[in-house]
Amino acid sequence: MIGKKKFHPIRGIINVFVILMATVSIIPFLLMFLMSTQNNQTIFAGDILSIGNSLADNFQTILDADFFRSLLNSLIVAVSSTVLTVFFGAMAGFGFAKYNFKHKKLVFQLVILTMMVPMEVGMVAFVWEMRVLHLSRTFLPLILPNIANAFGVFWMTQYIRDAFPYELIESGRLDGCTDMGIFLRMVLPIIKPAIFTLSVIAFLQSWNNYLLPMIMINDPEMFTVPLVIASIGNMFVADYGARILAVVVGILPIMIVFIIFSKQITEGLASGAVKG
């Protein structure tokens, strides 16, 4: 006969705390959905706990701002940036984790040091470089920097170092496989949890990026989601109801990505924490 499980007060307190924190985390999203149906007058009156009657007007406002074109622009930039971050980060991480070359430790330390340098420090030089290369009127300035993502290199190095044994490299070479073949056919399938986790992080960073697109993009047809959200309204008054609705629509792709890959993300973070 299976006995009843004993009640542990500490476990009960932890469960209550987790439920409380989850509720607190959900409240801002609930308020955001409610405020997206209201106009400025209702929002500033403080009546944000009721459903407004301005949803249709707010939706028309974001349509007039060509918001869905910005969604496509952000999707192009975010997906391209994510692919470059993951592929080149994994390739560099594989090199640092499993190959020996001169000044390897020094080069890796330099990569880590770049993570401590704020992006704003090199912004002026980067903008000048893009203009000299005649790339300032394209999406490339928002995409190309992700080829050298220091966090991606660090993340992949730490993961591959323990997840991919060196014996597999030797067996691959005995079978006549090149180093690139080993990377594509053996390394990438094994490090899928790390790939999923880094993909979501890179996608979020690119999707939410505001400063660099604001500096590099002057054509309204090329605006990304953060730029369009900031521009909704007129020169005198910002339309906060429409802006919040645009935020709601803008976070849907992020929520979909997280829901689809939540299991892989959790596994990747847990594995990275143990291996790190």
PDB file of C-alpha atoms in Angstrom, residues 8 34 42 45-46 61 88 90 144-146 150 152 160 198 201 203-204 220-221 258:
ATOM      1  CA  HIS A   8       6.680  19.780   3.295  1.00  0.00           C
ATOM      2  CA  LEU A  34      -6.461  45.973 -22.224  1.00  0.00           C
ATOM      3  CA  THR A  42      -9.012  56.589 -21.351  1.00  0.00           C
ATOM      4  CA  ALA A  45      -7.738  58.856 -17.027  1.00  0.00           C
ATOM      5  CA  GLY A  46      -6.345  55.769 -15.313  1.00  0.00           C
ATOM      6  CA  THR A  61      -3.764  53.574 -37.143  1.00  0.00           C
ATOM      7  CA  PHE A  88      29.506  31.286 -37.434  1.00  0.00           C
ATOM      8  CA  ALA A  90      29.128  27.310 -33.818  1.00  0.00           C
ATOM      9  CA  LEU A 144      26.457  41.614 -41.003  1.00  0.00           C
ATOM     10  CA  PRO A 145      27.702  42.461 -37.453  1.00  0.00           C
ATOM     11  CA  ASN A 146      26.114  39.237 -36.234  1.00  0.00           C
ATOM     12  CA  ALA A 150      31.100  37.275 -29.185  1.00  0.00           C
ATOM     13  CA  GLY A 152      27.576  33.206 -29.635  1.00  0.00           C
ATOM     14  CA  ILE A 160      30.979  21.952 -27.663  1.00  0.00           C
ATOM     15  CA  LEU A 198      21.293  30.729 -29.051  1.00  0.00           C
ATOM     16  CA  ILE A 201      18.539  34.826 -27.854  1.00  0.00           C
ATOM     17  CA  PHE A 203      16.363  36.473 -32.612  1.00  0.00           C
ATOM     18  CA  LEU A 204      15.184  38.491 -29.608  1.00  0.00           C
ATOM     19  CA  PRO A 220      10.183  54.568 -43.904  1.00  0.00           C
ATOM     20  CA  GLU A 221       9.614  51.537 -46.143  1.00  0.00           C
ATOM     21  CA  PHE A 258       9.253  30.655 -27.513  1.00  0.00           C
TER      22      PHE A 258
END
